[in-house]
Amino acid sequence: MLDNRTQIISYKHNGVLHRVWQYAYVIRQTSDMIVLVNDHTSVIDGDGRRWKTKEPAVCYFFKNYWFNIICMLRNNAIYYYCNLSSPYVRDAEGVKYVDYDLDVKVFPSGDKVILDRDEFDFNKLDYNYGDKLIAIIENELQILLRKIDNHEIAFDSNTVMKDFEIYKNLRRQLDRKRKKSNRPNA
């Protein structure tokens, strides 16, 4: 399954490209969720700026929730960055979603902070989100905050570490396979 490499592509509500992560590996998928891992991956912002992530991340995307969860593994701890977003879709280009500005950062201590409320307030007018969409996003924010408090989904560190172990084991298998294929014939 590790050869199942894909991009993560985010857009803004008006359809403009927001950001692309190259590449992430699909390590697990169910009917309503996909789990990807990226590790020091290249990122391209919508304005063309390029940078690399600083650490591995286990990423959870959902078909039934309007948020995604990025679990950054740093200094033997998990730092969470959650984007309020559309449910994901996947096509030949990658895993795609619309970023709706609001973010929640969760620290290893459990402290959390809601980010970019001002950006959301500006964009809901500028992009004309509409009352129904605004209500969905605000409701999903409350669902996300409850899941954080209840240590559900990726907010259980054991889940994140198990998924990261799957990735590491698959990487080792892939590396062994590559080494074998690069050996000269005897």
Backbone as a ProteinNet text record, in pm:
[ID]
protein_1_A
[PRIMARY]
MLDNRTQIISYKHNGVLHRVWQYAYVIRQTSDMIVLVNDHTSVIDGDGRRWKTKEPAVCYFFKNYWFNIICMLRNNAIYYYCNLSSPYVRDAEGVKYVDYDLDVKVFPSGDKVILDRDEFDFNKLDYNYGDKLIAIIENELQILLRKIDNHEIAFDSNTVMKDFEIYKNLRRQLDRKRKKSNRPNA
[TERTIARY]
82.4	0	86.4	211.4	294.2	323.1	320.3	340.5	224.5	120.6	2.9	30.3	114.4	156	59.5	28.8	-65.4	-26.6	-91.9	-75.6	-194.6	-174.6	-284	-299.4	-421	-444.2	-558.6	-531	-637.4	-668	-794.2	-845.3	-915.2	-938.8	-1026.5	-1166.5	-1264	-1404.4	-1429.3	-1350.7	-1369.1	-1300.2	-1242.9	-1179.9	-1032.5	-977	-835.1	-751	-642.5	-551.2	-493	-497.3	-444	-305	-292.7	-166	-164	-43.3	-24.8	90.4	64.7	168.7	209.1	338.6	389.6	492.4	483.3	379.1	339.8	229	185	154.7	166.1	140.8	11	-74.4	-198.9	-161.7	-192.6	-159.6	-283.4	-398.5	-521.2	-638.8	-743.2	-862.3	-984.3	-1090	-1219.1	-1321.4	-1447.1	-1550.4	-1568.2	-1527.6	-1548.9	-1423.1	-1305.4	-1183.6	-1064.4	-967.1	-839.5	-728	-627.3	-513.5	-389.7	-319.4	-198.5	-84.4	37.2	155.4	246.8	295.3	401.9	518.1	636	756.1	855.5	873.9	962.8	928.3	802	752.9	758.9	768.1	766.7	624	611.6	481.4	490.3	385	376.8	252.4	271.5	158.7	96.5	-26.9	-98.2	-26.4	54.2	129.2	263	289.6	411.9	526.5	512.5	618.7	634.8	758.5	788.4	861.2	827.5	892.8	878.7	943.5	935	882.3	803.7	758.1	877.8	871.2	986.3	985.8	871.9	861.2	758.9	757.4	653.5	516.7	414.2	277.2	185.1	96.2	-9.5	-135.2	-199.6	-308.8	-437.8	-543.7	-673.8	-772.8	-830.8	-930.8	-1059.9	-1172.3	-1301.6	-1400.4	-1492	-1600.5	-1725	-1734.2	-1855	-1835.3	-1713.9	-1686.9	-1628	-1652.5	-1600.8	-1473.4	-1380.3	-1248.9	-1151.8	-1023.5	-919.6	-823	-747.7	-660.2	-518.6	-425.9	-285.8	-210.6	-147.7	-77.4	72.4	136	279	359	451.2	531.4	662.4	673.6	786.7	833.1	962.9	1021.6	947.4	920.9	851.1	713.8	649.3	514.6	433.4	301.8	212.8	154	172.5	113.1	6.4	-114.2	-225.9	-256.2	-283.2	-331.4	-454	-567.9	-695.1	-751.9	-784.6	-841.3	-990.9	-1070.5	-1211.4	-1214.4	-1276.2	-1266.2	-1385.2	-1399.6	-1500.1	-1456.8	-1552.4	-1511.7	-1420.4	-1331.9	-1235.2	-1297.8	-1238.2	-1262.9	-1125.7	-1124.4	-997.5	-1016.1	-923.4	-922.4	-779.1	-754.5	-621.7	-512.8	-549.7	-450.5	-414.5	-510.3	-481.2	-604	-578	-682	-707	-832.9	-865.1	-971.1	-960.3	-1060.1	-1058.3	-1164.4	-1172.6	-1141.8	-1047.1	-1005.4	-1098.4	-1161.7	-1252.9	-1194.4	-1065.9	-998.3	-980.7	-1086.1	-1074.7	-986.5	-900.1	-810.7	-810.7	-779.9	-762.8	-626.3	-546.7	-414.9	-426.2	-376.5	-380.2	-236.7	-197.4	-61.7	-54.9	64.5	76.7	15.9	11.9	-47.4	-199.2	-258.6	-404	-464	-384.2	-433.2	-464.5	-569.6	-607.4	-637.8	-618.7	-646.3	-710.9	-814	-880.3	-809	-768.2	-690.9	-771.5	-735.1	-781.8	-931	-988.5	-1129.1	-1146.7	-1048.6	-1057.6	-1056.6	-974.6	-971	-1105.3	-1162.2	-1293.3	-1399.7	-1400.3	-1500.2	-1487.6	-1365.3	-1344.4	-1389.2	-1343.6	-1371.5	-1517.4	-1588.2	-1729.3	-1807.6	-1760.8	-1822.1	-1761.2	-1627.8	-1557.8	-1591.8	-1599.6	-1630.9	-1779.6	-1857.1	-2002	-2034.7	-1989	-2011.9	-2160.2	-2242.2	-2384.3	-2414.4	-2536.6	-2576.4	-2567.6	-2609.6	-2609.1	-2466.3	-2374.2	-2234.9	-2172.1	-2199.5	-2146	-2195.1	-2324	-2380.3	-2313.1	-2288.5	-2220.6	-2081.4	-2006.6	-1869.1	-1867.3	-1955.6	-1960.9	-2000.8	-2095.2	-2136.5	-2022.6	-1954	-1842.1	-1727	-1708.7	-1608.2	-1641.5	-1767.8	-1808.8	-1788.6	-1821.2	-1798.2	-1649.3	-1565.9	-1421	-1371.8	-1416.9	-1373.7	-1414.2	-1533.8	-1576.9	-1487.2	-1453.3	-1367.9	-1228.8	-1180.1	-1051.9	-1063.4	-1167.1	-1185.4	-1203.9	-1268.9	-1297.8	-1190	-1083.3	-971.6	-1019.1	-1107	-1160	-1076.8	-1091.6	-1025.2	-874	-816	-671.2	-626.4	-719	-681.5	-649.4	-646.2	-592.9	-452.5	-352.1	-214.2	-177.3	-239.1	-210.1	-249.7	-361.6	-406.4	-304.3	-260.5	-163.2	-33.5	15.1	142.3	130.4	15.2	-5.3	-2.6	-68.9	-69.1	70.7	146.4	283.2	371.3	348.7	423.5	393.3	267.3	231.1	314.4	320.1	398.9	546.7	604.7	747.1	774.4	686.5	703.5	692.2	597.4	581.9	701.1	753.9	873.8	992.6	1008.8	1118.2	1103.1	980.3	955.5	989.4	947.7	974.6	1124.8	1194.5	1339.7	1410.9	1368.2	1428	1401.9	1281.6	1244	1329.8	1351.7	1435	1579.7	1632	1770.3	1786.6	1687.1	1691.9	1692.9	1610	1599.2	1722.6	1801.1	1922.5	2048	2035.9	2152.3	2191	2321.9	2365.1	2342.3	2314.2	2293.1	2424.4	2415.4	2536	2571.5
-120.3	0	126.1	118.3	238.5	300.1	219.7	275.9	366.1	367.6	449.2	592.6	658.3	794.8	891.4	999.8	1096.9	1236.2	1334.5	1472.4	1508.4	1608.4	1669.9	1809.6	1841.7	1966.7	2041.9	2164.8	2245.6	2366.5	2402.2	2516.8	2611.5	2731.5	2824.5	2811.3	2870.2	2856.9	2902.4	2997.5	3049.3	2963.2	2849.7	2757.6	2782.1	2886.3	2917.7	2819.1	2772.4	2681.5	2749.3	2678.8	2731	2673	2538.9	2475.4	2330.8	2282.5	2143.6	2082.7	1965.9	1889.2	1774.4	1767.8	1660.1	1583.2	1471.1	1374	1319.7	1247.8	1177.4	1033.6	944.6	803.3	762.5	695.4	642.8	518.5	519.4	401.7	327.3	395.4	330.1	405.4	329.7	393.7	312.3	382.8	319.7	389.2	353.1	414.4	563.4	609.6	751.4	827.6	762.8	828.7	777.2	865.4	825	879.1	796.1	834.2	836.3	949.4	967.8	1006.4	977	1021.8	1092.8	1209.2	1274.4	1300.5	1313.1	1325.5	1416.2	1535.4	1634	1650.3	1674.4	1681.5	1823.7	1834.9	1965.7	2018.6	2149.2	2216	2334.2	2352	2466.9	2546.1	2671.4	2759	2810.9	2856.6	2909.3	3023.4	3098.4	3210.4	3166.4	3034.3	2981.6	2960.2	3010.5	2991.9	2842.9	2797.2	2656.7	2644.1	2539.1	2511.7	2362.9	2316.7	2176.4	2168.7	2065.1	2043	2001.5	2032.7	2011.3	1876.1	1806.4	1681	1591	1462.9	1375.2	1416.6	1387	1417.1	1303.8	1265.7	1170.1	1253.5	1236.2	1324.5	1245.1	1293.7	1227.5	1316.4	1260.9	1331.5	1251.2	1322.2	1258	1291.4	1198.3	1222.1	1275.9	1255.9	1294.3	1409.2	1459.2	1573.9	1686.9	1809	1928.1	1976.8	1886.4	1922	1810.4	1842.2	1740.3	1763.2	1659.6	1661.7	1625.9	1716.2	1694.4	1676	1561.3	1527.8	1532.8	1638.3	1657.7	1595.1	1507.8	1435.9	1510.4	1573.8	1662.7	1645.4	1621.5	1612.2	1512.8	1394.3	1288.4	1330.7	1420.2	1465.1	1484.4	1495.5	1518.2	1658.3	1735.4	1868.2	1858	1901.4	1888	2021.8	2014.4	2130.9	2084.3	2140.9	2098	2209.7	2175.2	2271.2	2248.6	2353.6	2344.4	2345.8	2245.3	2226.3	2145.9	2141.2	2052.6	1908.2	1813.9	1673.6	1652.1	1554.9	1534.9	1460.3	1480.3	1396.3	1349.9	1236.8	1186.8	1156.2	1205.6	1173.9	1141.8	1134.8	1097.1	1194.9	1320.6	1420.4	1409.5	1370.4	1361.6	1371.6	1390.9	1413.8	1563.9	1603.2	1745.7	1788.1	1915.3	1973.5	2125	2188	2334	2377.3	2467.2	2520.7	2636.2	2625.2	2730.2	2812.9	2836	2939.2	2906.4	2870.2	2845.2	2723.8	2735.2	2626.3	2611.9	2491.5	2467.1	2402.4	2461.8	2408.1	2345	2221.5	2151.2	2114.2	2152.6	2129.5	1997.1	1940.4	1815.1	1822.5	1939.7	1957.6	1942.9	1946.9	1943.4	2081.5	2185.1	2321.3	2337.6	2412.4	2434.5	2581.5	2624	2762	2761.6	2843.2	2860.1	2972.8	2944.5	3039.6	3091.2	3208.8	3266.5	3299.3	3332.1	3374.8	3499.8	3590.4	3713.1	3682.4	3586.6	3546	3485.1	3402	3342.2	3450.6	3545	3652.8	3737.1	3760.4	3835.7	3754	3628.5	3545.5	3505.1	3493.5	3456.1	3564.4	3688.7	3797.7	3806	3801.6	3816.8	3704	3580	3464.6	3429.1	3506.8	3484.8	3340.2	3299.7	3163.4	3129.2	3223.2	3195.7	3142.3	3166.4	3131	2980.9	2898.5	2753.7	2702.2	2746.8	2703.3	2752.8	2876.1	2930.7	2848	2811.3	2729.5	2591.9	2532.5	2402.1	2413.8	2513.9	2530.1	2554.3	2640.7	2668.2	2542.3	2464.8	2340.4	2238.1	2225.9	2131.9	2172.3	2301.8	2347.1	2293.3	2297.9	2246.2	2094.9	2024	1878.9	1849.6	1922.5	1904.5	1929.1	2036.8	2068.4	1957.8	1899.3	1787.1	1664.9	1637.6	1522.1	1541.5	1663.4	1692.9	1664.5	1718.6	1701.5	1555.3	1477.1	1336.2	1240.3	1294.7	1214.1	1111.6	1156	1068.6	1079.6	981.9	972.4	988.3	1086.1	1106.4	1173.1	1214.6	1280.9	1180.3	1053.3	946.9	919.8	953.6	944	802.2	701.5	563	537.5	593.6	578.1	638.1	758.2	826.7	746.9	701.2	628.9	493.7	426.6	301.3	328.2	434.8	468.2	505.8	575.6	610.5	485.3	390.1	263.4	186.9	186.8	122.9	185	317.2	388.2	346.8	346.9	313.1	169.9	77	-61.9	-73.9	-5.8	-9.3	55.6	162	226.2	129.8	57.5	-40	-147.4	-195.9	-297	-241.7	-120.1	-58	-37.6	5.7	25.1	-107.2	-216.6	-348.7	-391.5	-365.8	-401.1	-323.8	-197.1	-115.1	-163.3	-196.3	-245.4	-374.3	-464.8	-590.7	-565.8	-474.6	-449.3	-376.9	-315	-244.6	-332	-454.8	-544.4	-593.1	-596.3	-653.2	-804.2	-858	-1003	-1076.6	-1188.9	-1267.7	-1358.7
0	0	0	43.1	52.8	-82.9	-187.7	-321	-360	-279.5	-306.2	-261.2	-335.1	-304.1	-370.7	-302.6	-356.4	-309.4	-363.4	-317.6	-228.6	-145.4	-70.4	-128.6	-173.1	-245.2	-178.3	-135.8	-74.8	-161.9	-159.6	-234.9	-139.1	-184.8	-114.5	-174.9	-109.5	-149	-292.7	-340	-476.3	-582.1	-541	-634.7	-658.6	-598.2	-615.6	-533.7	-594.7	-526.7	-403	-289.9	-164.4	-135.5	-145.5	-108.1	-159.4	-193.8	-237.1	-157.9	-97.8	-28.7	-120.8	-152.9	-237.9	-157.4	-120.9	-139.1	-4.6	-3.8	115.7	75.3	170.6	146.2	214.4	139.5	195.6	274.7	404.7	485.2	533.3	528.5	574.6	516.3	479.8	425.6	464.2	505.1	531.2	441.5	458	373.8	402.4	520.8	553.8	596.2	584.3	629.9	549.5	530.1	470.9	560.4	583.6	667.2	578.1	581.7	501.7	594	550.3	623.8	525.2	566.3	490.4	586	528.1	610.4	538.6	591.8	529.6	381.9	356.4	219.3	164.8	35.3	-31	-35.6	-13.6	-14.6	-110.3	-189.1	-279.3	-240.9	-203.3	-171.9	-300.8	-291.1	-406.6	-475.9	-400.3	-459.7	-519.3	-518	-577	-479.9	-357.8	-258.1	-228	-214.6	-187.2	-53.8	19.4	145.8	177.1	283.2	324.6	466.9	492.2	629	714	843.1	931.4	1001.5	997.1	1069.3	1000.7	1039.8	986.4	1040.5	961.6	1003.5	960.1	1050.1	1019.5	998.8	883.3	841.1	826.3	888.8	886	811.6	705.8	625.9	629	629	649.4	538.3	513.8	418.1	487.6	620.1	692.5	790.9	801.7	889	805.9	850.6	782.4	851.3	872.3	925.3	890.4	895.7	886.6	1002.2	1033.5	1150.7	1106.4	1130.4	1097.8	1230	1246.6	1370.5	1342.8	1387.9	1363.3	1477.3	1441.5	1540.3	1559.3	1676	1702.1	1846.5	1865.5	2000.3	2089.4	2036	2110.5	2160.3	2088.3	2124.9	1996.8	2014.8	1900.7	1912.5	1808.4	1795.7	1687.5	1718.6	1625.2	1559.1	1430.8	1357.4	1280.9	1314.3	1256.5	1170.1	1047.7	953.2	941.6	958.5	922.7	770.5	712.2	567.6	518.1	387.8	330	353.4	346.3	341.8	220.3	229.5	121.1	3.5	-111.4	-228.6	-276.6	-344.4	-398.5	-545.8	-625.3	-767.3	-808.4	-937.9	-987.1	-943	-918	-875.8	-728.4	-644.9	-503	-414.9	-286.8	-186.4	-184.2	-204.6	-219.6	-119	-79.3	9.4	-5.2	46.3	51.1	193.6	207.6	337.7	375.5	493.2	539.7	654.2	649.1	728.1	875.7	945.8	1089.5	1114.3	1212.7	1249.5	1401	1445.9	1589	1606.9	1692.5	1725.7	1864.2	1877.4	2005.6	2042	2161.2	2209.5	2285.8	2303.3	2378.1	2518.5	2576.8	2710	2707.5	2588	2575.1	2555.3	2579.4	2555.4	2407.7	2380.2	2241	2218.7	2095.2	2058.4	1920.2	1905.7	1776.6	1703.3	1580	1500.7	1381.8	1336.7	1210	1206.1	1320.6	1323.5	1237.6	1241.6	1161.6	1012	970.5	829.4	787.9	875	847.4	834.7	928.4	925	798.7	753.7	629.9	508.9	501.8	384.2	371.7	484.2	471.7	398.4	406.6	329.7	190.5	183.6	56	-41.9	8.8	-75.8	-72.9	3.4	11.7	51.7	170.6	218.1	228.5	269.1	285.9	424.9	469.7	606.1	633.2	536.4	557	576.4	492.1	502.7	633.1	669.8	795.4	913.7	912.4	1020.9	1026	910	905.6	966.8	926.7	975.4	1126	1174.9	1319.3	1397.1	1343.8	1408.8	1408.2	1296	1286.3	1378.8	1400.3	1496.2	1635.3	1673.5	1805	1813.2	1705	1701	1717.9	1645.7	1655	1797.6	1859.8	1996.7	2094.4	2075.2	2160.5	2138.7	2013.8	1984.5	2046.2	2044.5	2110	2259.3	2322.8	2467.3	2507.1	2418.5	2447.9	2396.1	2340.7	2287.8	2184.9	2096.3	1992	1864.8	1781.2	1650.8	1671.9	1607.1	1613.1	1742.4	1824.9	1950.4	2059.7	2021.6	2105.2	2051.2	2127.7	2078	2036.1	2098.1	2058.9	1913.8	1871.9	1733	1637.9	1668.2	1582.5	1575.1	1688.1	1689.4	1618.6	1630.1	1555.9	1406.1	1363.2	1220.8	1173.1	1255.5	1216.9	1210.2	1300.1	1296	1167.6	1124.9	997.4	885.9	884.9	783.8	789.7	909.5	922.1	875.8	911.2	867.9	716.6	659.3	514.2	444.3	502.4	445.7	446.5	558.1	566.9	459	440.4	337	198.8	173.4	43.7	23	127.8	117.9	88.5	155.3	129.2	-15	-60.7	-197.9	-298.5	-271.6	-360.5	-361.6	-242.3	-234	-313.3	-301.8	-376.2	-526	-570.7	-714.9	-769.3	-681.3	-725	-720	-667.6	-658.7	-798.2	-825	-954	-954.7	-1070.1	-1081.9	-1058.1	-988.3	-957.4	-1071.7
[MASK]
++++++++++++++++++++++++++++++++++++++++++++++++++++++++++++++++++++++++++++++++++++++++++++++++++++++++++++++++++++++++++++++++++++++++++++++++++++++++++++++++++++++++++++++++++++++++++

